[in-house]
Structure formats: structure tokens, C-alpha cells
mmCIF file of C-alpha atoms and ligand atoms in Angstrom:
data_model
loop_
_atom_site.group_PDB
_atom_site.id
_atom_site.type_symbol
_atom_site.label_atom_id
_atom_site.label_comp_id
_atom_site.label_asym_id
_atom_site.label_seq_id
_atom_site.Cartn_x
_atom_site.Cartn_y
_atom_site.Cartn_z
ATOM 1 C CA UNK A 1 0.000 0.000 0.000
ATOM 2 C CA UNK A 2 1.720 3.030 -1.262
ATOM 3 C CA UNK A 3 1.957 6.194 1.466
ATOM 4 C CA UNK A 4 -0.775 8.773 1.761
ATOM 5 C CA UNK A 5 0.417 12.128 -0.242
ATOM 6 C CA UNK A 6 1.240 14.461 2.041
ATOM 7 C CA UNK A 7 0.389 17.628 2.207
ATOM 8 C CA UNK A 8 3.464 19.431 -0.074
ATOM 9 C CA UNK A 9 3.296 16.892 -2.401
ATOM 10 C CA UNK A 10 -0.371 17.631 -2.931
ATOM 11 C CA UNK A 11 -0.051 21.591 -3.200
ATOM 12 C CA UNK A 12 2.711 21.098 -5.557
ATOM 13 C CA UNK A 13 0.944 19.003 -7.628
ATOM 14 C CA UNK A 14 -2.051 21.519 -7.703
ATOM 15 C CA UNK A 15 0.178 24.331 -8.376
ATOM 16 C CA UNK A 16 2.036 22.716 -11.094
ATOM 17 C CA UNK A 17 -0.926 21.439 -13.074
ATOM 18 C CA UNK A 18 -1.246 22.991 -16.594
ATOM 19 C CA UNK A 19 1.724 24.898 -16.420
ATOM 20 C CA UNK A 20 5.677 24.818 -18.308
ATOM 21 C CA UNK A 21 8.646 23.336 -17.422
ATOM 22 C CA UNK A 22 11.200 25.903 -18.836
ATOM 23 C CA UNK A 23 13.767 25.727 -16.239
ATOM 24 C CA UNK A 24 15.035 25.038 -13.371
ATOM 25 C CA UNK A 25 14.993 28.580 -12.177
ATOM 26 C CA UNK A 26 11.293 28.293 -12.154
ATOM 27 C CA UNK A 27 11.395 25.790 -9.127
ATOM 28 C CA UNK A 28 12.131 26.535 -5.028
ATOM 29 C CA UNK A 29 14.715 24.164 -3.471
ATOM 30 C CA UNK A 30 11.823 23.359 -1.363
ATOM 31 C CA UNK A 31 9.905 22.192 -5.030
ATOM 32 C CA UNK A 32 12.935 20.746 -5.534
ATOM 33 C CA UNK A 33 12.267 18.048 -2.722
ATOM 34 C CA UNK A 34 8.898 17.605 -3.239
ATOM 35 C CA UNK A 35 9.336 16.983 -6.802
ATOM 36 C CA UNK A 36 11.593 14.317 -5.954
ATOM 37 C CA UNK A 37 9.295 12.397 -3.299
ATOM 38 C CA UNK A 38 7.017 12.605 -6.126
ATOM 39 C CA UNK A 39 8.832 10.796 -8.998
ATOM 40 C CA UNK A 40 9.864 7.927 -6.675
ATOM 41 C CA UNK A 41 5.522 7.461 -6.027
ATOM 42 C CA UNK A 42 5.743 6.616 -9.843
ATOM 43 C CA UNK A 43 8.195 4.124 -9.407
ATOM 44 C CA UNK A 44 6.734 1.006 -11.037
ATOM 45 C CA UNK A 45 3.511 2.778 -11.936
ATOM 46 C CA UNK A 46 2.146 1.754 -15.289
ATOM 47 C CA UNK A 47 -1.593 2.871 -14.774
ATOM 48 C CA UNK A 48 -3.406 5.082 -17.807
ATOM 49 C CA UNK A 49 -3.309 8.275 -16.344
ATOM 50 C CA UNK A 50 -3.339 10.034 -19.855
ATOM 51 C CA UNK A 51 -5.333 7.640 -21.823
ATOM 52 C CA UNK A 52 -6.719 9.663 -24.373
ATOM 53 C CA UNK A 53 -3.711 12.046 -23.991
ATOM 54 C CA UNK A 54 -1.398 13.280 -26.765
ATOM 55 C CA UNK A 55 2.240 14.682 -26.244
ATOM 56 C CA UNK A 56 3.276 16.821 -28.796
ATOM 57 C CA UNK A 57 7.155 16.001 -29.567
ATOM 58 C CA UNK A 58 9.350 19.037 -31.203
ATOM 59 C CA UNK A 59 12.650 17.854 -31.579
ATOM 60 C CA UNK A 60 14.345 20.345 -33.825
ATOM 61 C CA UNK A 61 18.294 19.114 -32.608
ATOM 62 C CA UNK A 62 18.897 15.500 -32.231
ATOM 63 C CA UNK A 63 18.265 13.668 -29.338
ATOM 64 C CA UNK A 64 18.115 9.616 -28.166
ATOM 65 C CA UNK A 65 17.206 9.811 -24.725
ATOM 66 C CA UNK A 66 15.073 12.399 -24.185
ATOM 67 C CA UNK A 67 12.920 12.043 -26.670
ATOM 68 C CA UNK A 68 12.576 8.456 -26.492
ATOM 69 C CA UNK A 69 12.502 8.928 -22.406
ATOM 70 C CA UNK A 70 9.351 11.214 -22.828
ATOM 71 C CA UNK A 71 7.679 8.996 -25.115
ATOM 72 C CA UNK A 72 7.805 5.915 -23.440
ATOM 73 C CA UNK A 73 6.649 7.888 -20.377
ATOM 74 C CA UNK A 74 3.680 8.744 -22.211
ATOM 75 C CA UNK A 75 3.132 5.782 -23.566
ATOM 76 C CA UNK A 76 3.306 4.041 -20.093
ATOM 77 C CA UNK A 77 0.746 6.206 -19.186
ATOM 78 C CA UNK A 78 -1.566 5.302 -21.897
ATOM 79 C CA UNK A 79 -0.834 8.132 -23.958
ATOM 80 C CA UNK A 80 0.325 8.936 -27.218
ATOM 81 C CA UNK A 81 2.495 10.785 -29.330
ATOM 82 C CA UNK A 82 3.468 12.595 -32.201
ATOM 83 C CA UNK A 83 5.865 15.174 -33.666
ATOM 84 C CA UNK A 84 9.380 14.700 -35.404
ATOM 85 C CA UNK A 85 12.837 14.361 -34.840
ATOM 86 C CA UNK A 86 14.242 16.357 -37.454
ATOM 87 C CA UNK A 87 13.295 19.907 -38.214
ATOM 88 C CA UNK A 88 13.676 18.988 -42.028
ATOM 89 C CA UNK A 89 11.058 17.220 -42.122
ATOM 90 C CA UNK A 90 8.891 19.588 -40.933
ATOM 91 C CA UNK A 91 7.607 23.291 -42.566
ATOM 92 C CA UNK A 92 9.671 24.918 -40.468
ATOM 93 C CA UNK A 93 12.203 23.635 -43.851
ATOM 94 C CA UNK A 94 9.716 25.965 -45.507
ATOM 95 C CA UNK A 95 10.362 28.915 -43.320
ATOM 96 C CA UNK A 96 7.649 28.090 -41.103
ATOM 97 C CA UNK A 97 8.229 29.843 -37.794
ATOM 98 C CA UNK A 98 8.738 28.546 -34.174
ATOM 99 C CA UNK A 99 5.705 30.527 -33.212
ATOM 100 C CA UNK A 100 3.672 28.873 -35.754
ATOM 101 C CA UNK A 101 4.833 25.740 -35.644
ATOM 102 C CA UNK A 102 3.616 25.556 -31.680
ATOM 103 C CA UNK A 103 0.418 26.877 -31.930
ATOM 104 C CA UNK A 104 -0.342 24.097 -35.063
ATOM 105 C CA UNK A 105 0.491 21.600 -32.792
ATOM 106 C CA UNK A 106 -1.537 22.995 -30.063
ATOM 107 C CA UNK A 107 -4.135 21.780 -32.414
ATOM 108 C CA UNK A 108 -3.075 18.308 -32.121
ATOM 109 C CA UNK A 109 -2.119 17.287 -28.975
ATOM 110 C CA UNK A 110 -2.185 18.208 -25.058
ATOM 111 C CA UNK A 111 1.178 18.746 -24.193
ATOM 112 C CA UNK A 112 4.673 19.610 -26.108
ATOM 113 C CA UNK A 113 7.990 18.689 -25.019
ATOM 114 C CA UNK A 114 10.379 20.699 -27.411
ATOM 115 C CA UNK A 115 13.823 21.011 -28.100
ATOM 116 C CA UNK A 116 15.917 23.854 -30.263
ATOM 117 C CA UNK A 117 19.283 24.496 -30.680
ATOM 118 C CA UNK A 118 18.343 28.343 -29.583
ATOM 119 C CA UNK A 119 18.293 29.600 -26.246
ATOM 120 C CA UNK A 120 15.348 30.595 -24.538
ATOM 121 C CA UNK A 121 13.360 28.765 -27.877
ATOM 122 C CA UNK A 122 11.232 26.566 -25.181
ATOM 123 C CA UNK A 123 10.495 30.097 -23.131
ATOM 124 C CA UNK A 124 8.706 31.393 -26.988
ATOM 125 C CA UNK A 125 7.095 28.434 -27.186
ATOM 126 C CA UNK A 126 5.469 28.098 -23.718
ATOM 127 C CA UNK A 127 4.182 31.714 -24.454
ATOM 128 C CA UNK A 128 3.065 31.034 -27.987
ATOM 129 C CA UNK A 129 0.253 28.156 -26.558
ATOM 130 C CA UNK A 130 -1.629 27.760 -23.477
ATOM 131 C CA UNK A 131 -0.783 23.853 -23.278
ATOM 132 C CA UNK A 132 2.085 22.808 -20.902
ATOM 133 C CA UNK A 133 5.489 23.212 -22.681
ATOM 134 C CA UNK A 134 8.466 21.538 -21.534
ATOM 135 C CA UNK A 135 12.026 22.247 -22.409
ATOM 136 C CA UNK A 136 13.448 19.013 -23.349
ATOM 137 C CA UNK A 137 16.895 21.040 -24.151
ATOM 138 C CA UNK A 138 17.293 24.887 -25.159
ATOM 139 C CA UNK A 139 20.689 25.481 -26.797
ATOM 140 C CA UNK A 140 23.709 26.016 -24.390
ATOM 141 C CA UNK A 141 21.160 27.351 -21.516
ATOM 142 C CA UNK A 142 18.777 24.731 -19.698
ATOM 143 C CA UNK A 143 17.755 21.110 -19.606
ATOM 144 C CA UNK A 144 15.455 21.144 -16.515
ATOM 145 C CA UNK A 145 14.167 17.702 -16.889
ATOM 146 C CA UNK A 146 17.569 16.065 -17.158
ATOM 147 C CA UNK A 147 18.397 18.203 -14.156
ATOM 148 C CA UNK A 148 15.443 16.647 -12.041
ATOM 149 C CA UNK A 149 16.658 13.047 -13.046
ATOM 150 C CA UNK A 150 20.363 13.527 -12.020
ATOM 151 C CA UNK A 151 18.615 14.687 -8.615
ATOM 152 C CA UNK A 152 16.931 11.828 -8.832
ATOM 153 C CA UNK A 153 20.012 9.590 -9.787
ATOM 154 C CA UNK A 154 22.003 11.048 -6.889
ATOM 155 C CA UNK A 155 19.207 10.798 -4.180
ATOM 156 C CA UNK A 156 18.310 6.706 -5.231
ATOM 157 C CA UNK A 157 22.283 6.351 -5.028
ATOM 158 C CA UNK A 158 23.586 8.529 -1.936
ATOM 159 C CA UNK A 159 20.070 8.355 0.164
ATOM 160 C CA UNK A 160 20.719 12.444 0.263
ATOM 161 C CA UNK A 161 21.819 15.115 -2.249
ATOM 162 C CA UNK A 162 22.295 17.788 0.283
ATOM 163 C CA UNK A 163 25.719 18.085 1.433
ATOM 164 C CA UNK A 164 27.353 16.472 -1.261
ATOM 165 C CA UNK A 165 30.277 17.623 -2.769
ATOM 166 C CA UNK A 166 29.696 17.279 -6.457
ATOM 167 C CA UNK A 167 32.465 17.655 -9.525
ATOM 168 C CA UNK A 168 31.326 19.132 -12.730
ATOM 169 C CA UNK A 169 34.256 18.347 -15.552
ATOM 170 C CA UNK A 170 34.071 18.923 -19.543
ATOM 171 C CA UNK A 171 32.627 21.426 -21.091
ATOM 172 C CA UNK A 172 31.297 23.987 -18.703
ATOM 173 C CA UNK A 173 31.162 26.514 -21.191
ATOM 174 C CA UNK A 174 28.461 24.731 -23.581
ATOM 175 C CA UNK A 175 26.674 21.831 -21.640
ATOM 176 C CA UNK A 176 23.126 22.940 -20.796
ATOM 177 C CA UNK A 177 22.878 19.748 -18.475
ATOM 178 C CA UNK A 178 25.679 21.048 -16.180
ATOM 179 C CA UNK A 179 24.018 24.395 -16.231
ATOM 180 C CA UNK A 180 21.058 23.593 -14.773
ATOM 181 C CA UNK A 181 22.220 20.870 -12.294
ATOM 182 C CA UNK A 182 24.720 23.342 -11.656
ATOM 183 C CA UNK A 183 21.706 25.929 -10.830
ATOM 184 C CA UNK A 184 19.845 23.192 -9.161
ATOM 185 C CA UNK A 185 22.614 22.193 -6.682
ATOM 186 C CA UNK A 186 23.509 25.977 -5.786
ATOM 187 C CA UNK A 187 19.976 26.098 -4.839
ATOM 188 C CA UNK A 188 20.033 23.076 -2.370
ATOM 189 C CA UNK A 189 23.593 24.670 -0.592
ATOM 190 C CA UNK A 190 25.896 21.898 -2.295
ATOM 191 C CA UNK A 191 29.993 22.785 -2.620
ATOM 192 C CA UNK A 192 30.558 22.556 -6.685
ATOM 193 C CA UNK A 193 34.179 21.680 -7.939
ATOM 194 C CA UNK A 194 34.144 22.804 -11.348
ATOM 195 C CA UNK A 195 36.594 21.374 -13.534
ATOM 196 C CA UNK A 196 37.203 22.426 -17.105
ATOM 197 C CA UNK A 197 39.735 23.537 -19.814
ATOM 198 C CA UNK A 198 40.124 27.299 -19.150
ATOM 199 C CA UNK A 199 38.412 28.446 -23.234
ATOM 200 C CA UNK A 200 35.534 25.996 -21.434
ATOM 201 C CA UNK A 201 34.600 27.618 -17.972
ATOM 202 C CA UNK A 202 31.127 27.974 -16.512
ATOM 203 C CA UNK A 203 30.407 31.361 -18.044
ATOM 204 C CA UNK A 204 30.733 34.338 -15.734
ATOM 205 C CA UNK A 205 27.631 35.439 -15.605
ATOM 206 C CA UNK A 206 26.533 32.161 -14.412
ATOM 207 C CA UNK A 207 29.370 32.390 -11.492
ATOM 208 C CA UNK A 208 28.657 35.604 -10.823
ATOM 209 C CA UNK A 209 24.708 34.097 -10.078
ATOM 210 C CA UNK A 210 26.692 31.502 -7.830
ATOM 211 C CA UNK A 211 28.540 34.182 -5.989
ATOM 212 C CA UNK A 212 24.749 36.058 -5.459
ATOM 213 C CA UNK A 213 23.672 32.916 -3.872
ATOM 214 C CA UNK A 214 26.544 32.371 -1.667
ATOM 215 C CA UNK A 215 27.243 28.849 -3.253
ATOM 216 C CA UNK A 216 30.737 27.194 -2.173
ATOM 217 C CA UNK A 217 32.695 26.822 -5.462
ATOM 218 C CA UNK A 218 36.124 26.090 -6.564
ATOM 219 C CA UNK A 219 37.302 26.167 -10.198
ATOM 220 C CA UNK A 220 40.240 24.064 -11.577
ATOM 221 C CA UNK A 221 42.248 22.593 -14.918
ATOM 222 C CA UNK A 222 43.490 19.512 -13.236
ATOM 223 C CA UNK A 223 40.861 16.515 -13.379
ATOM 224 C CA UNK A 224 42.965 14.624 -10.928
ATOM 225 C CA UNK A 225 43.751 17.268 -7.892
ATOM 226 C CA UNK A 226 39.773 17.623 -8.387
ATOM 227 C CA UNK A 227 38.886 13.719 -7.542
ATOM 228 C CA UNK A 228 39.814 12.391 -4.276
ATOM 229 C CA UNK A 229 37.162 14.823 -2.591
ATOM 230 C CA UNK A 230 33.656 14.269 -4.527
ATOM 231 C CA UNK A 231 30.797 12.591 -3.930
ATOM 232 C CA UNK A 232 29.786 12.927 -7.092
ATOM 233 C CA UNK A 233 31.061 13.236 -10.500
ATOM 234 C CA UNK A 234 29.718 14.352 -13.169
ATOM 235 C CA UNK A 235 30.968 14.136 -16.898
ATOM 236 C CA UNK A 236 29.857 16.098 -19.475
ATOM 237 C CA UNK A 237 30.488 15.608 -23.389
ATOM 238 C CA UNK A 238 32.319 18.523 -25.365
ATOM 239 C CA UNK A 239 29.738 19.953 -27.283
ATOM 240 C CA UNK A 240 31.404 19.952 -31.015
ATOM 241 C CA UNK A 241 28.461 21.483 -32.248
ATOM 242 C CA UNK A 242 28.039 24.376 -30.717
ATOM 243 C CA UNK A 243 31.993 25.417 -31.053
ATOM 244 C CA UNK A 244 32.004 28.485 -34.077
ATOM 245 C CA UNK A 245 35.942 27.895 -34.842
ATOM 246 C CA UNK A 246 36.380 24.005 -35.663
ATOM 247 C CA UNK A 247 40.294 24.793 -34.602
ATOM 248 C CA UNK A 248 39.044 25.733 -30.972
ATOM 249 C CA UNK A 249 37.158 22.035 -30.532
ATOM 250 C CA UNK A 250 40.222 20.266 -32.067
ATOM 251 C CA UNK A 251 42.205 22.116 -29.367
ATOM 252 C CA UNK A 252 40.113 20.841 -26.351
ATOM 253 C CA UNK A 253 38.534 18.007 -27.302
ATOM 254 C CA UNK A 254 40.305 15.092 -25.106
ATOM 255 C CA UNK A 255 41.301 17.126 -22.642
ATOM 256 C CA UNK A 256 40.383 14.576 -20.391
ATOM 257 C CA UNK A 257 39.023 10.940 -19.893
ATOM 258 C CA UNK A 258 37.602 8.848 -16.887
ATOM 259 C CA UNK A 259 38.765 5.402 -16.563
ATOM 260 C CA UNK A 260 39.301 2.824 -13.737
ATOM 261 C CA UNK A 261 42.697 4.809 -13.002
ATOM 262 C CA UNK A 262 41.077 8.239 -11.665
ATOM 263 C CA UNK A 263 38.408 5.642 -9.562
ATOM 264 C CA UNK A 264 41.563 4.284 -7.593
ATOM 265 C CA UNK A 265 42.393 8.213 -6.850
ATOM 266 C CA UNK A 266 38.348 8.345 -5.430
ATOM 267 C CA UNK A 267 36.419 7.943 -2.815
ATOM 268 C CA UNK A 268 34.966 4.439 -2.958
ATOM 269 C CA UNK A 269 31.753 5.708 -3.159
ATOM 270 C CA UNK A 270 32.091 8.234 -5.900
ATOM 271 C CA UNK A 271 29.245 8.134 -8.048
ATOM 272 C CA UNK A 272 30.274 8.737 -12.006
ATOM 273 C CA UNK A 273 27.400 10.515 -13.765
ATOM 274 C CA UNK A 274 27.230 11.355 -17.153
ATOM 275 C CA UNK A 275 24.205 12.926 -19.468
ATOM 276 C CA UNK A 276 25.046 11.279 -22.719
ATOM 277 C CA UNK A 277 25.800 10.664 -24.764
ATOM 278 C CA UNK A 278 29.511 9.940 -24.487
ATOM 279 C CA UNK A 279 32.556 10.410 -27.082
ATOM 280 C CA UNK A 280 35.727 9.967 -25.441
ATOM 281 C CA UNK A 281 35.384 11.103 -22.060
ATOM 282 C CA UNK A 282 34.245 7.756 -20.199
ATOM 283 C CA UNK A 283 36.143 4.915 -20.809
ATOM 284 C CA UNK A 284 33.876 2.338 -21.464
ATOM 285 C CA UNK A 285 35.867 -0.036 -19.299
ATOM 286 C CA UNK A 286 34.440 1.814 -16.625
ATOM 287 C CA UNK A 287 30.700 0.671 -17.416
ATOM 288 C CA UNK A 288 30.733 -2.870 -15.385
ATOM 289 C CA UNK A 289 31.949 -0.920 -12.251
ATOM 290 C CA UNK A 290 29.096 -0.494 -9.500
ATOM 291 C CA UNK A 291 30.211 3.246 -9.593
ATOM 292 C CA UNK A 292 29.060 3.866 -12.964
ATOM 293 C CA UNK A 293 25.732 5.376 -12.457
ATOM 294 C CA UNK A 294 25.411 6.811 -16.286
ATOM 295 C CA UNK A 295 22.929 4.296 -17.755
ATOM 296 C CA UNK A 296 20.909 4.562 -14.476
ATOM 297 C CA UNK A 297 20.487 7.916 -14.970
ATOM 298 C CA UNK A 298 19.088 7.423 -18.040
ATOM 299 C CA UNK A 299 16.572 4.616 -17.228
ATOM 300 C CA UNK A 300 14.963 6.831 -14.166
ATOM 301 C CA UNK A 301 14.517 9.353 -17.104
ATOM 302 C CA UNK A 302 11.652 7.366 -18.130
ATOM 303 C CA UNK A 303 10.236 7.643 -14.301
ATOM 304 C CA UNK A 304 11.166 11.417 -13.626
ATOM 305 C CA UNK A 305 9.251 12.344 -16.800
ATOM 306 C CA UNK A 306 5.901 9.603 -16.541
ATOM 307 C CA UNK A 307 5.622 11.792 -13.190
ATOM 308 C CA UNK A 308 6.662 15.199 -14.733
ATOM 309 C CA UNK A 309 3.461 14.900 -17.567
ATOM 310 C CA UNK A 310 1.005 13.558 -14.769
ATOM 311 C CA UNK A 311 1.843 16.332 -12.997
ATOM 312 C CA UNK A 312 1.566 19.054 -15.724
ATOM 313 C CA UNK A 313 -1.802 16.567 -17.292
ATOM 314 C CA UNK A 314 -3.287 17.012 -13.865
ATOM 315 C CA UNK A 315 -3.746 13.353 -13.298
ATOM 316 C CA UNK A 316 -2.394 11.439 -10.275
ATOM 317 C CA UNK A 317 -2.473 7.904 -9.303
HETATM 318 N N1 CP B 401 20.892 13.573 -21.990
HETATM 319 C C1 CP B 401 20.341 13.926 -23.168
HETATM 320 O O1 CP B 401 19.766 15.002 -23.297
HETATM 321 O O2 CP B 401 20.502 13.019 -24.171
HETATM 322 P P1 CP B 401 19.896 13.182 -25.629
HETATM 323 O O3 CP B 401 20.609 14.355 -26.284
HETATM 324 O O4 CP B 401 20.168 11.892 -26.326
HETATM 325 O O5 CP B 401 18.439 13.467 -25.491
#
């Protein structure tokens, strides 16, 4: 017999129903929690909450898991879906704008999950239709569902995710996943390592927002020096396609890689994340060790977003 809601999970829920997910600025660190009690209620839960249900999917950049993530959520529910994968194949080919490309599919479904390779693109979508929007990716700037399942990740793994000390190393710079889990964690009060190639620091602007906060941080080049005090690490990809100067991403581009040598410098417990996909960063030797928590992350996708579209469709179990 699953626990009664309680009372925060229940005012969340009403509060959250029928609106966006656009990022994660959008949610308290108290949401935070809550949000995170709630996805682990739809652990295992396969009932059709959104029978009837369409989710509209934009995908104008690539994408494996989240797209596929979403849908199976959906379809878990009893939903369905429709949309494409590749902006080619739809008008917007034709010139079509984003503007009008939303509000068509407002005509078809019930929700839209969207992704663009421009920032702030799921913030002019969420205001060109009154159906839930959620950002399944805007450029270099947010990725608030991916954020919400490395929460998730970390809290199933570490039993907390306050007070963790968590290492950010790759491509600072770029990676919208690190950007909002960066966000996300300097909300909850956790110390950040950040670890990058100097042309591929966290922006300033987005330090200076750490500074505002009064988040701990430390910044370094040197992967290894960086190691022996997380909790948590987290990989990110070097984003080749959003460098301007080809040279620049030849230059950078295996600056570092994980393998079961920079484990024996960690903490047993260190926790390797990564948000996919990979190049060269992870060894894949390091898959078959227990700390490897990369393909985890991207199975409670499915879970974090079944709960994410009840939440926004209204409809609980
Ligand atoms: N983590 C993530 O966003 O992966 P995809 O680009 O495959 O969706």
C-alpha cells in the first residue's frame, strides 16, 4: 500500500498542473524536494493516467534519450504521441516559424515537449500556446528535466543530495545539463568543484549568479587534484556542435578521460554521472563498475518524466 500524499506533495501538484517546465529557475529548493518524493511514487507505476492524452514532440536538434525517455513515459501512461525528430522534415524547412509551428500543434495534442538548438526557444514556445510546454533542451542554456533526473540519480544512489560535494568536468562553457544541475545544486547549498579547460569555464555570468547565492565553489584545470574529494562526479560531453571555430574544438577536445585509473584516486563511493551521450570522455571499461551510475540515470529518465506529464496533465495515481 503506497503512502498517503502528504500535504506538499499535494499543493505542488495543484500548483504545477497545466503549467511549463522551462527551467530550473522556475522551481524553489523546497519544489525541488517535493518533486523528488514525487517521482519515486511513480516508481513502477504503469496505470493510464493520460489515456486519451497526446504529447506533442518538437525535436528540432537530435536527441536519443530524451525524446525516447518522454515517449515511453507517455506511452506508459496510456498516452500517445506525435511530432518529429528532425526539423527537415517539418515546414519549419519551408520557413515556417517557431511561433507557428507551436500553436499548429496545439491543435493536435495536449502537451509539447520541445527542443531547439536556440536559447530561450522553449520560453517562446510556452508563451506562444496555453498547453504545458516543456524544455526538453534549449541550446547552451537549460535542460530542466535532465536536471530533475540527475537529482533523482544522486538521491536513489547517496540516500541524500544535500551536502554532497559534487564535480562538474568537460565542457562547462556549452553543456546545458551542467548548467542547470549546476543551478539546481547551488539552490540546495551543495559545494561545486568545477573542472574544465580554461576556453571551457562555466560562463561568468553564471558564477557571478553563484557568488549572489553564496554557493561554495572552486574552479580548476586539473581533473585529478579535483577527484579524491567528490561525492559525485559528473561528466559532461564537449559539445562539437556548438563550437564556431572548428580549430578551438580540435584544441580541447580530449582534454580529459575517466577510466578505472582516476576511480583508484576516489572515494569508494564516488558516483560517475554522465548525461550522454559519451565520445571519449568515459572509458567504457568503466561501465561494469558499481560506480558507474550513467545508464541509471538514463533509465529513471523514463520515471522522472511519466511523473513530470502527470503532474503538468493534472492526473495522479
Ligand atoms: N541527456 C540527453 O539530453 O541526451 P539526448 O541528447 O540523447 O536526449
Amino acid at each position: 500500500m503506497p503512502a498517503a500524499w502528504t500535504d506538499a506533495q499535494v499543493e505542488l501538484a495543484q500548483r504545477v498542473a497545466g503549467s511549463d517546465v522551462v527551467s530550473v529557475r522556475q522551481w524553489t529548493p523546497q519544489e525541488l524536494r517535493t518533486l523528488l518524493e514525487i517521482v519515486e511514487r511513480f516508481e513502477g507505476i504503469h496505470d493510464p493516467l493520460l489515456q486519451g492524452k497526446v504529447l506533442g514532440v518538437l525535436f528540432f536538434e537530435p536527441s536519443t534519450r530524451t525524446r525516447l525517455s518522454f515517449e515511453s513515459a507517455m506511452m506508459r501512461l496510456g498516452g500517445s504521441c506525435l511530432g518529429f525528430a528532425d526539423a527537415q522534415i517539418s515546414s519549419t524547412s519551408k520557413g515556417e516559424s517557431l511561433w507557428d509551428t507551436v500553436r499548429m500543434a496545439e491543435c493536435y495534442c495536449d502537451i509539447i515537449v520541445i527542443r531547439h538548438p536556440r536559447e530561450g526557444a522553449a520560453r517562446v514556445a510556452a508563451e506562444a500556446t496555453a498547453l504545458p510546454v516543456v524544455n526538453g533542451g534549449d541550446g547552451a542554456n537549460q535542460h530542466p528535466t535532465q536536471t530533475l533526473l540527475d537529482l533523482y540519480t544522486i538521491h536513489r544512489r547517496k540516500g541524500v543530495v544535500e551536502g554532497l560535494k559534487v564535480g562538474f568536468l568537460g565542457d562547462l562553457k556549452y553543456g546545458r545539463a551542467a548548467h542547470s544541475l549546476i543551478e539546481a545544486l547551488g539552490k540546495l547549498g551543495n559545494d561545486l568543484v568545477l573542472v574544465s579547460p580554461q576556453a571551457l569555464r562555466l560562463p561568468r555570468r553564471r558564477l557571478d549568479e553563484l557568488d549572489e547565492r553564496g554557493v561554495r565553489w572552486t574552479e580548476t584545470t586539473e581533473m585529478l587534484d579535483a577527484v579524491p574529494a567528490l561525492d559525485v562526479l559528473y561528466v559532461t560531453r564537449i559539445q562539437q556542435e556548438r563550437f564556431g571555430d572548428p580549430l578551438e574544438y580540435e584544441r580541447v577536445k580530449n582534454t580529459y578521460q575517466v577510466d578505472l585509473s582516476v576511480l583508484d584516486r576516489a572515494k569508494p563511493g564516488m558516483v560517475v554521472m554522465h548525461p550522454l551521450p559519451r565520445v571519449t570522455e568515459i572509458h567504457p571499461s568503466l561501465d561494469a563498475s558499481p560506480q558507474a551510475a550513467y545508464f541509471e540515470q538514463a533509465r529513471n529518465g523514463v520515471t522522472v518524466r511519466k511523473a513530470l506529464l502527470a503532474l503538468l496533465m493534472g492526473a495522479l495515481p
